[in-house]
Amino acid sequence: MSEPTATALPVTEPLPVPAPAKLTDVASLSREKLALFLSEHLGERPFRAAQLYRWLHQRGATTFDEMTDLSKALREKLKAQAEIVPLVKDLEQRSVDGTIKYRFKTRDGRFIESVYMPAEDRKTLCVSTQVGCAMACSFCMTGTLGLKRNLTPGEIVAQVHAVNREVRRNEGLETLRPLTNLVFMGMGEPLHNFENLKTALSILQSEEGPNFSHRHITVSTVGLVPMIERFGQETDVKLAISLNASTDEQRSKTMPVNRKWNIAALLDACRKFPLRQGRRITFEYVLLKGFNDTDEDAHRLRELLRDIPAKVNLIPYNENPGLGFQTTGEQRAEEFRAILAEAHVAAYIRKNRGRDIAGACGQLANRDETAAEAPT
């Protein structure tokens, strides 16, 4: 009787370990998409979307466990398939003028800055839309960073929720939304991240969310001409143009975007921009000593804006180390403003806020690593 022979088993590769399912960032979803997610992925009825949305965007909840009127079963389902992507306060700096600059750390270790500017009649937050900026304006510190990435809608909105919490705590307020005004003039070019900006605006303006009025939100752009038209068609908030020059030669030296869309193209887009009755486009003009602040510049500027419903914010330059520009003096700024006023151009010299903490216009660059962290 022959010995039984051993049969070699076929060699098989180990089965790959399935990757964990990607969680959905519910704070980045519009109201409509949140309802779809709950119905299609979790099998929940539509009214649950309203509850979840209010927790996220009226109360600014950062965990599902806070949502006490949702059943424990639903909260567990949400934890399994969804997430609220956090922003962590990394640094807080306070100016002598009351301005507070917050630095937030994203989940992937990036840093963004938001600036809170309280006044007697309003509480304004300057919001960032990107990590860094691709526009490379030569007088702006943010432009020296380059573009790292776009912020998600949730990360844009999370800045508002986080500062609302800070203001409530610091000022002893009961209201869920102490902030009254939003200006998208922080890090990044908002129209370069248009889809995420648009979703964030829809959340911020929603009645079930923070319910900001279109009258109290302003978005600033360096002049991405094709996107200005879309912005006017698809949103209803206010537009600000960062102009900063009266000739193409000047503007191209300091703002590379002008080499693609010059002043004529930019102002043509402004003339076509749909304006609500009584509304004007704001033109921001950073005054750079000896570069764009002469009488001739003022005369050219008022001619450029002659047929556009406009107001001009004159911004004395906030000096940044190594960039080679100086600020215009107070008297020169007033003389510049007076020339515009002679032609009935509404012009104002903006009071800069937060210069001493590098929190003013053009200074956001995450560069001050030495300030003491705020107590948690």
PDB file of C-alpha atoms in Angstrom, residues 11-282:
ATOM      1  CA  VAL A  11      -0.416  29.712  -2.396  1.00  0.00           C
ATOM      2  CA  THR A  12      -2.799  32.611  -2.021  1.00  0.00           C
ATOM      3  CA  GLU A  13      -2.111  36.254  -1.407  1.00  0.00           C
ATOM      4  CA  PRO A  14      -3.523  37.589   1.857  1.00  0.00           C
ATOM      5  CA  LEU A  15      -6.785  39.403   1.365  1.00  0.00           C
ATOM      6  CA  PRO A  16      -6.364  43.178   1.453  1.00  0.00           C
ATOM      7  CA  VAL A  17      -7.705  44.886   4.514  1.00  0.00           C
ATOM      8  CA  PRO A  18     -10.576  47.075   3.389  1.00  0.00           C
ATOM      9  CA  ALA A  19      -9.961  50.773   3.853  1.00  0.00           C
ATOM     10  CA  PRO A  20     -12.205  52.399   6.411  1.00  0.00           C
ATOM     11  CA  ALA A  21     -15.215  54.102   4.898  1.00  0.00           C
ATOM     12  CA  LYS A  22     -14.685  57.804   4.446  1.00  0.00           C
ATOM     13  CA  LEU A  23     -16.753  59.811   6.856  1.00  0.00           C
ATOM     14  CA  THR A  24     -18.938  62.632   5.530  1.00  0.00           C
ATOM     15  CA  ASP A  25     -18.167  66.106   6.862  1.00  0.00           C
ATOM     16  CA  VAL A  26     -21.736  67.133   7.640  1.00  0.00           C
ATOM     17  CA  ALA A  27     -20.747  70.694   8.585  1.00  0.00           C
ATOM     18  CA  SER A  28     -19.691  71.254   4.951  1.00  0.00           C
ATOM     19  CA  LEU A  29     -23.066  70.232   3.506  1.00  0.00           C
ATOM     20  CA  SER A  30     -25.726  72.687   2.413  1.00  0.00           C
ATOM     21  CA  ARG A  31     -29.154  72.302   3.997  1.00  0.00           C
ATOM     22  CA  GLU A  32     -30.409  70.395   0.948  1.00  0.00           C
ATOM     23  CA  LYS A  33     -27.420  68.041   0.774  1.00  0.00           C
ATOM     24  CA  LEU A  34     -27.623  67.343   4.490  1.00  0.00           C
ATOM     25  CA  ALA A  35     -31.244  66.220   4.080  1.00  0.00           C
ATOM     26  CA  LEU A  36     -30.212  63.934   1.207  1.00  0.00           C
ATOM     27  CA  PHE A  37     -27.392  62.439   3.248  1.00  0.00           C
ATOM     28  CA  LEU A  38     -29.661  61.639   6.185  1.00  0.00           C
ATOM     29  CA  SER A  39     -32.380  60.108   4.030  1.00  0.00           C
ATOM     30  CA  GLU A  40     -30.187  58.160   1.598  1.00  0.00           C
ATOM     31  CA  HIS A  41     -27.409  56.991   3.918  1.00  0.00           C
ATOM     32  CA  LEU A  42     -29.049  56.828   7.323  1.00  0.00           C
ATOM     33  CA  GLY A  43     -32.673  56.243   6.372  1.00  0.00           C
ATOM     34  CA  GLU A  44     -33.838  59.181   8.483  1.00  0.00           C
ATOM     35  CA  ARG A  45     -36.923  61.316   7.997  1.00  0.00           C
ATOM     36  CA  PRO A  46     -36.529  64.889   6.692  1.00  0.00           C
ATOM     37  CA  PHE A  47     -37.237  66.660   9.989  1.00  0.00           C
ATOM     38  CA  ARG A  48     -34.058  65.135  11.434  1.00  0.00           C
ATOM     39  CA  ALA A  49     -32.043  67.196   8.956  1.00  0.00           C
ATOM     40  CA  ALA A  50     -33.508  70.383  10.379  1.00  0.00           C
ATOM     41  CA  GLN A  51     -32.573  69.308  13.912  1.00  0.00           C
ATOM     42  CA  LEU A  52     -29.030  68.378  12.937  1.00  0.00           C
ATOM     43  CA  TYR A  53     -28.571  71.542  10.861  1.00  0.00           C
ATOM     44  CA  ARG A  54     -29.658  73.763  13.754  1.00  0.00           C
ATOM     45  CA  TRP A  55     -27.222  72.021  16.087  1.00  0.00           C
ATOM     46  CA  LEU A  56     -24.404  72.495  13.610  1.00  0.00           C
ATOM     47  CA  HIS A  57     -25.073  76.044  12.469  1.00  0.00           C
ATOM     48  CA  GLN A  58     -27.208  77.823  15.077  1.00  0.00           C
ATOM     49  CA  ARG A  59     -25.540  76.409  18.158  1.00  0.00           C
ATOM     50  CA  GLY A  60     -22.180  75.635  16.565  1.00  0.00           C
ATOM     51  CA  ALA A  61     -21.986  72.125  18.010  1.00  0.00           C
ATOM     52  CA  THR A  62     -18.631  70.397  17.538  1.00  0.00           C
ATOM     53  CA  THR A  63     -19.656  66.853  18.586  1.00  0.00           C
ATOM     54  CA  PHE A  64     -22.690  64.662  18.010  1.00  0.00           C
ATOM     55  CA  ASP A  65     -22.951  63.967  21.742  1.00  0.00           C
ATOM     56  CA  GLU A  66     -23.990  67.591  22.314  1.00  0.00           C
ATOM     57  CA  MET A  67     -27.137  67.028  20.231  1.00  0.00           C
ATOM     58  CA  THR A  68     -29.330  65.933  23.080  1.00  0.00           C
ATOM     59  CA  ASP A  69     -32.654  65.989  21.218  1.00  0.00           C
ATOM     60  CA  LEU A  70     -31.372  63.415  18.727  1.00  0.00           C
ATOM     61  CA  SER A  71     -31.844  59.809  19.788  1.00  0.00           C
ATOM     62  CA  LYS A  72     -28.792  57.905  20.976  1.00  0.00           C
ATOM     63  CA  ALA A  73     -29.272  55.489  18.069  1.00  0.00           C
ATOM     64  CA  LEU A  74     -29.132  58.316  15.540  1.00  0.00           C
ATOM     65  CA  ARG A  75     -26.094  59.812  17.204  1.00  0.00           C
ATOM     66  CA  GLU A  76     -24.328  56.459  16.962  1.00  0.00           C
ATOM     67  CA  LYS A  77     -25.234  56.181  13.280  1.00  0.00           C
ATOM     68  CA  LEU A  78     -23.869  59.657  12.707  1.00  0.00           C
ATOM     69  CA  LYS A  79     -20.614  58.778  14.469  1.00  0.00           C
ATOM     70  CA  ALA A  80     -20.242  55.731  12.228  1.00  0.00           C
ATOM     71  CA  GLN A  81     -20.782  57.554   8.937  1.00  0.00           C
ATOM     72  CA  ALA A  82     -20.254  61.264   9.547  1.00  0.00           C
ATOM     73  CA  GLU A  83     -17.980  63.717  11.282  1.00  0.00           C
ATOM     74  CA  ILE A  84     -17.683  67.371  12.218  1.00  0.00           C
ATOM     75  CA  VAL A  85     -14.208  68.402  11.089  1.00  0.00           C
ATOM     76  CA  PRO A  86     -12.692  70.498  13.869  1.00  0.00           C
ATOM     77  CA  LEU A  87     -10.812  73.779  13.949  1.00  0.00           C
ATOM     78  CA  VAL A  88      -8.692  74.069  17.092  1.00  0.00           C
ATOM     79  CA  LYS A  89      -7.823  77.472  18.542  1.00  0.00           C
ATOM     80  CA  ASP A  90      -4.043  77.549  18.547  1.00  0.00           C
ATOM     81  CA  LEU A  91      -3.250  81.164  19.416  1.00  0.00           C
ATOM     82  CA  GLU A  92      -5.073  84.309  20.518  1.00  0.00           C
ATOM     83  CA  GLN A  93      -3.593  87.808  20.345  1.00  0.00           C
ATOM     84  CA  ARG A  94      -5.236  90.983  21.657  1.00  0.00           C
ATOM     85  CA  SER A  95      -4.607  94.454  20.304  1.00  0.00           C
ATOM     86  CA  VAL A  96      -4.641  97.671  22.304  1.00  0.00           C
ATOM     87  CA  ASP A  97      -7.617  98.756  20.118  1.00  0.00           C
ATOM     88  CA  GLY A  98      -9.778  95.772  21.140  1.00  0.00           C
ATOM     89  CA  THR A  99      -9.150  93.693  18.037  1.00  0.00           C
ATOM     90  CA  ILE A 100      -8.531  89.979  18.651  1.00  0.00           C
ATOM     91  CA  LYS A 101      -6.683  87.765  16.179  1.00  0.00           C
ATOM     92  CA  TYR A 102      -7.328  84.040  16.396  1.00  0.00           C
ATOM     93  CA  ARG A 103      -5.107  81.425  14.851  1.00  0.00           C
ATOM     94  CA  PHE A 104      -6.805  78.105  14.185  1.00  0.00           C
ATOM     95  CA  LYS A 105      -5.185  74.761  13.424  1.00  0.00           C
ATOM     96  CA  THR A 106      -6.859  72.502  10.880  1.00  0.00           C
ATOM     97  CA  ARG A 107      -6.944  68.741  11.165  1.00  0.00           C
ATOM     98  CA  ASP A 108      -4.097  68.382   8.661  1.00  0.00           C
ATOM     99  CA  GLY A 109      -1.877  70.714  10.681  1.00  0.00           C
ATOM    100  CA  ARG A 110      -2.356  73.907   8.658  1.00  0.00           C
ATOM    101  CA  PHE A 111      -2.924  77.313  10.227  1.00  0.00           C
ATOM    102  CA  ILE A 112      -5.424  80.032   9.353  1.00  0.00           C
ATOM    103  CA  GLU A 113      -6.204  83.352  10.986  1.00  0.00           C
ATOM    104  CA  SER A 114      -9.472  85.175  11.697  1.00  0.00           C
ATOM    105  CA  VAL A 115      -9.752  88.686  13.110  1.00  0.00           C
ATOM    106  CA  TYR A 116     -12.534  89.914  15.419  1.00  0.00           C
ATOM    107  CA  MET A 117     -13.130  93.689  15.351  1.00  0.00           C
ATOM    108  CA  PRO A 118     -15.662  94.946  17.909  1.00  0.00           C
ATOM    109  CA  ALA A 119     -17.174  98.417  17.650  1.00  0.00           C
ATOM    110  CA  GLU A 120     -20.017 100.251  19.356  1.00  0.00           C
ATOM    111  CA  ASP A 121     -22.532  99.479  16.620  1.00  0.00           C
ATOM    112  CA  ARG A 122     -21.254  96.163  15.258  1.00  0.00           C
ATOM    113  CA  LYS A 123     -19.145  93.083  15.865  1.00  0.00           C
ATOM    114  CA  THR A 124     -17.266  92.152  12.706  1.00  0.00           C
ATOM    115  CA  LEU A 125     -15.271  89.045  11.848  1.00  0.00           C
ATOM    116  CA  CYS A 126     -12.702  88.946   9.061  1.00  0.00           C
ATOM    117  CA  VAL A 127     -12.865  85.404   7.640  1.00  0.00           C
ATOM    118  CA  SER A 128     -10.261  83.369   5.733  1.00  0.00           C
ATOM    119  CA  THR A 129     -11.138  81.178   2.744  1.00  0.00           C
ATOM    120  CA  GLN A 130      -7.802  79.523   1.926  1.00  0.00           C
ATOM    121  CA  VAL A 131      -4.611  78.407   3.627  1.00  0.00           C
ATOM    122  CA  GLY A 132      -2.219  80.926   2.117  1.00  0.00           C
ATOM    123  CA  CYS A 133      -2.963  82.624  -1.199  1.00  0.00           C
ATOM    124  CA  ALA A 134      -1.973  82.178  -4.841  1.00  0.00           C
ATOM    125  CA  MET A 135      -2.395  85.822  -5.848  1.00  0.00           C
ATOM    126  CA  ALA A 136       1.098  86.930  -4.702  1.00  0.00           C
ATOM    127  CA  CYS A 137       0.316  90.639  -4.252  1.00  0.00           C
ATOM    128  CA  SER A 138       3.707  92.134  -3.431  1.00  0.00           C
ATOM    129  CA  PHE A 139       2.530  94.300  -0.509  1.00  0.00           C
ATOM    130  CA  CYS A 140       0.655  91.475   1.265  1.00  0.00           C
ATOM    131  CA  MET A 141       2.212  89.050   3.742  1.00  0.00           C
ATOM    132  CA  THR A 142      -0.345  86.333   3.017  1.00  0.00           C
ATOM    133  CA  GLY A 143       0.819  86.324  -0.601  1.00  0.00           C
ATOM    134  CA  THR A 144       4.320  85.318   0.504  1.00  0.00           C
ATOM    135  CA  LEU A 145       2.969  81.977   1.736  1.00  0.00           C
ATOM    136  CA  GLY A 146       1.725  80.718  -1.613  1.00  0.00           C
ATOM    137  CA  LEU A 147      -1.437  78.645  -1.758  1.00  0.00           C
ATOM    138  CA  LYS A 148      -1.423  75.557   0.462  1.00  0.00           C
ATOM    139  CA  ARG A 149      -5.043  74.505  -0.067  1.00  0.00           C
ATOM    140  CA  ASN A 150      -8.653  75.664  -0.139  1.00  0.00           C
ATOM    141  CA  LEU A 151     -10.716  75.643   3.012  1.00  0.00           C
ATOM    142  CA  THR A 152     -13.826  73.487   2.998  1.00  0.00           C
ATOM    143  CA  PRO A 153     -17.245  75.086   3.555  1.00  0.00           C
ATOM    144  CA  GLY A 154     -17.191  73.614   7.051  1.00  0.00           C
ATOM    145  CA  GLU A 155     -13.815  75.177   7.843  1.00  0.00           C
ATOM    146  CA  ILE A 156     -14.962  78.569   6.562  1.00  0.00           C
ATOM    147  CA  VAL A 157     -18.135  78.453   8.654  1.00  0.00           C
ATOM    148  CA  ALA A 158     -16.324  76.982  11.661  1.00  0.00           C
ATOM    149  CA  GLN A 159     -14.367  80.234  12.057  1.00  0.00           C
ATOM    150  CA  VAL A 160     -17.664  82.059  12.566  1.00  0.00           C
ATOM    151  CA  HIS A 161     -18.960  79.503  15.062  1.00  0.00           C
ATOM    152  CA  ALA A 162     -15.677  79.468  16.986  1.00  0.00           C
ATOM    153  CA  VAL A 163     -15.510  83.254  17.331  1.00  0.00           C
ATOM    154  CA  ASN A 164     -19.196  83.434  18.252  1.00  0.00           C
ATOM    155  CA  ARG A 165     -18.373  81.083  21.151  1.00  0.00           C
ATOM    156  CA  GLU A 166     -15.373  83.204  22.136  1.00  0.00           C
ATOM    157  CA  VAL A 167     -17.360  86.450  22.080  1.00  0.00           C
ATOM    158  CA  ARG A 168     -20.228  84.946  24.082  1.00  0.00           C
ATOM    159  CA  ARG A 169     -17.798  83.752  26.733  1.00  0.00           C
ATOM    160  CA  ASN A 170     -15.546  86.817  26.823  1.00  0.00           C
ATOM    161  CA  GLU A 171     -18.352  89.376  26.834  1.00  0.00           C
ATOM    162  CA  GLY A 172     -20.903  87.452  28.903  1.00  0.00           C
ATOM    163  CA  LEU A 173     -23.550  87.426  26.170  1.00  0.00           C
ATOM    164  CA  GLU A 174     -26.532  85.100  25.925  1.00  0.00           C
ATOM    165  CA  THR A 175     -27.231  85.381  22.193  1.00  0.00           C
ATOM    166  CA  LEU A 176     -26.079  82.447  20.086  1.00  0.00           C
ATOM    167  CA  ARG A 177     -24.811  84.788  17.361  1.00  0.00           C
ATOM    168  CA  PRO A 178     -23.172  87.926  18.764  1.00  0.00           C
ATOM    169  CA  LEU A 179     -21.317  88.599  15.498  1.00  0.00           C
ATOM    170  CA  THR A 180     -23.209  91.049  13.292  1.00  0.00           C
ATOM    171  CA  ASN A 181     -21.009  91.452  10.205  1.00  0.00           C
ATOM    172  CA  LEU A 182     -18.724  89.233   8.134  1.00  0.00           C
ATOM    173  CA  VAL A 183     -16.011  90.379   5.755  1.00  0.00           C
ATOM    174  CA  PHE A 184     -14.257  87.809   3.605  1.00  0.00           C
ATOM    175  CA  MET A 185     -10.953  89.657   3.546  1.00  0.00           C
ATOM    176  CA  GLY A 186      -8.759  87.255   5.488  1.00  0.00           C
ATOM    177  CA  MET A 187      -6.243  84.764   4.162  1.00  0.00           C
ATOM    178  CA  GLY A 188      -6.816  83.718   0.562  1.00  0.00           C
ATOM    179  CA  GLU A 189      -8.736  84.916  -2.496  1.00  0.00           C
ATOM    180  CA  PRO A 190     -12.413  84.061  -1.916  1.00  0.00           C
ATOM    181  CA  LEU A 191     -13.370  83.769  -5.599  1.00  0.00           C
ATOM    182  CA  HIS A 192     -10.476  81.356  -6.158  1.00  0.00           C
ATOM    183  CA  ASN A 193     -12.394  78.986  -3.857  1.00  0.00           C
ATOM    184  CA  PHE A 194     -15.793  79.912  -5.223  1.00  0.00           C
ATOM    185  CA  GLU A 195     -17.809  76.702  -4.847  1.00  0.00           C
ATOM    186  CA  ASN A 196     -16.818  76.257  -1.208  1.00  0.00           C
ATOM    187  CA  LEU A 197     -17.391  79.967  -0.571  1.00  0.00           C
ATOM    188  CA  LYS A 198     -20.859  79.757  -2.112  1.00  0.00           C
ATOM    189  CA  THR A 199     -21.829  76.799   0.066  1.00  0.00           C
ATOM    190  CA  ALA A 200     -20.482  78.563   3.150  1.00  0.00           C
ATOM    191  CA  LEU A 201     -22.501  81.678   2.318  1.00  0.00           C
ATOM    192  CA  SER A 202     -25.678  79.619   1.904  1.00  0.00           C
ATOM    193  CA  ILE A 203     -25.107  78.157   5.378  1.00  0.00           C
ATOM    194  CA  LEU A 204     -24.289  81.504   6.977  1.00  0.00           C
ATOM    195  CA  GLN A 205     -27.371  83.172   5.478  1.00  0.00           C
ATOM    196  CA  SER A 206     -29.820  80.341   6.198  1.00  0.00           C
ATOM    197  CA  GLU A 207     -32.673  80.924   8.646  1.00  0.00           C
ATOM    198  CA  GLU A 208     -31.995  77.575  10.327  1.00  0.00           C
ATOM    199  CA  GLY A 209     -28.333  78.554  10.611  1.00  0.00           C
ATOM    200  CA  PRO A 210     -26.655  81.811  11.667  1.00  0.00           C
ATOM    201  CA  ASN A 211     -29.105  83.853   9.542  1.00  0.00           C
ATOM    202  CA  PHE A 212     -26.749  86.660   8.533  1.00  0.00           C
ATOM    203  CA  SER A 213     -28.354  89.265   6.274  1.00  0.00           C
ATOM    204  CA  HIS A 214     -26.930  89.777   2.788  1.00  0.00           C
ATOM    205  CA  ARG A 215     -26.498  93.413   3.805  1.00  0.00           C
ATOM    206  CA  HIS A 216     -23.992  92.416   6.472  1.00  0.00           C
ATOM    207  CA  ILE A 217     -21.671  90.196   4.414  1.00  0.00           C
ATOM    208  CA  THR A 218     -18.951  91.536   2.116  1.00  0.00           C
ATOM    209  CA  VAL A 219     -16.664  89.457  -0.099  1.00  0.00           C
ATOM    210  CA  SER A 220     -13.444  90.998  -1.399  1.00  0.00           C
ATOM    211  CA  THR A 221     -11.579  89.954  -4.557  1.00  0.00           C
ATOM    212  CA  VAL A 222      -8.346  91.027  -6.213  1.00  0.00           C
ATOM    213  CA  GLY A 223     -10.181  90.882  -9.536  1.00  0.00           C
ATOM    214  CA  LEU A 224     -10.830  87.372 -10.896  1.00  0.00           C
ATOM    215  CA  VAL A 225     -12.955  88.791 -13.700  1.00  0.00           C
ATOM    216  CA  PRO A 226     -14.826  85.654 -14.891  1.00  0.00           C
ATOM    217  CA  MET A 227     -15.732  84.773 -11.314  1.00  0.00           C
ATOM    218  CA  ILE A 228     -17.113  88.242 -10.570  1.00  0.00           C
ATOM    219  CA  GLU A 229     -19.964  87.581 -13.001  1.00  0.00           C
ATOM    220  CA  ARG A 230     -20.740  84.209 -11.389  1.00  0.00           C
ATOM    221  CA  PHE A 231     -20.516  85.749  -7.943  1.00  0.00           C
ATOM    222  CA  GLY A 232     -23.120  88.344  -8.924  1.00  0.00           C
ATOM    223  CA  GLN A 233     -25.421  85.755 -10.455  1.00  0.00           C
ATOM    224  CA  GLU A 234     -25.198  83.100  -7.745  1.00  0.00           C
ATOM    225  CA  THR A 235     -24.966  85.094  -4.503  1.00  0.00           C
ATOM    226  CA  ASP A 236     -26.573  88.253  -3.152  1.00  0.00           C
ATOM    227  CA  VAL A 237     -23.933  89.587  -0.750  1.00  0.00           C
ATOM    228  CA  LYS A 238     -21.833  92.719  -1.190  1.00  0.00           C
ATOM    229  CA  LEU A 239     -18.772  92.961  -3.431  1.00  0.00           C
ATOM    230  CA  ALA A 240     -15.471  94.680  -2.674  1.00  0.00           C
ATOM    231  CA  ILE A 241     -12.684  95.087  -5.217  1.00  0.00           C
ATOM    232  CA  SER A 242      -9.061  95.334  -4.129  1.00  0.00           C
ATOM    233  CA  LEU A 243      -7.932  97.901  -6.727  1.00  0.00           C
ATOM    234  CA  ASN A 244      -4.872  99.612  -5.204  1.00  0.00           C
ATOM    235  CA  ALA A 245      -3.668 101.385  -8.359  1.00  0.00           C
ATOM    236  CA  SER A 246      -4.728 103.975 -10.904  1.00  0.00           C
ATOM    237  CA  THR A 247      -2.706 102.601 -13.868  1.00  0.00           C
ATOM    238  CA  ASP A 248      -2.051  99.143 -15.276  1.00  0.00           C
ATOM    239  CA  GLU A 249       1.695  99.676 -14.916  1.00  0.00           C
ATOM    240  CA  GLN A 250       1.330 100.237 -11.172  1.00  0.00           C
ATOM    241  CA  ARG A 251      -1.143  97.435 -10.646  1.00  0.00           C
ATOM    242  CA  SER A 252       0.832  94.850 -12.619  1.00  0.00           C
ATOM    243  CA  LYS A 253       3.929  95.594 -10.516  1.00  0.00           C
ATOM    244  CA  THR A 254       2.134  94.860  -7.264  1.00  0.00           C
ATOM    245  CA  MET A 255      -0.769  92.576  -8.263  1.00  0.00           C
ATOM    246  CA  PRO A 256       0.119  89.825 -10.780  1.00  0.00           C
ATOM    247  CA  VAL A 257      -3.587  89.198 -11.475  1.00  0.00           C
ATOM    248  CA  ASN A 258      -3.607  92.465 -13.445  1.00  0.00           C
ATOM    249  CA  ARG A 259      -1.413  90.898 -16.127  1.00  0.00           C
ATOM    250  CA  LYS A 260      -4.303  88.579 -16.975  1.00  0.00           C
ATOM    251  CA  TRP A 261      -7.247  90.886 -16.342  1.00  0.00           C
ATOM    252  CA  ASN A 262      -6.298  94.538 -16.515  1.00  0.00           C
ATOM    253  CA  ILE A 263      -8.080  97.495 -14.951  1.00  0.00           C
ATOM    254  CA  ALA A 264     -10.320  98.020 -17.998  1.00  0.00           C
ATOM    255  CA  ALA A 265     -11.505  94.395 -17.919  1.00  0.00           C
ATOM    256  CA  LEU A 266     -12.016  94.539 -14.162  1.00  0.00           C
ATOM    257  CA  LEU A 267     -14.060  97.730 -14.254  1.00  0.00           C
ATOM    258  CA  ASP A 268     -16.116  96.427 -17.160  1.00  0.00           C
ATOM    259  CA  ALA A 269     -17.048  93.429 -15.004  1.00  0.00           C
ATOM    260  CA  CYS A 270     -17.996  95.855 -12.218  1.00  0.00           C
ATOM    261  CA  ARG A 271     -20.271  97.832 -14.553  1.00  0.00           C
ATOM    262  CA  LYS A 272     -22.098  94.603 -15.423  1.00  0.00           C
ATOM    263  CA  PHE A 273     -22.325  93.431 -11.828  1.00  0.00           C
ATOM    264  CA  PRO A 274     -25.961  93.187 -10.656  1.00  0.00           C
ATOM    265  CA  LEU A 275     -26.485  95.646  -7.808  1.00  0.00           C
ATOM    266  CA  ARG A 276     -29.502  95.824  -5.544  1.00  0.00           C
ATOM    267  CA  GLN A 277     -31.146  99.202  -5.417  1.00  0.00           C
ATOM    268  CA  GLY A 278     -29.065 101.662  -3.431  1.00  0.00           C
ATOM    269  CA  ARG A 279     -26.071  99.355  -3.205  1.00  0.00           C
ATOM    270  CA  ARG A 280     -22.562 100.277  -4.353  1.00  0.00           C
ATOM    271  CA  ILE A 281     -19.373  98.358  -5.050  1.00  0.00           C
ATOM    272  CA  THR A 282     -16.616  99.029  -2.535  1.00  0.00           C
TER     273      THR A 282
END
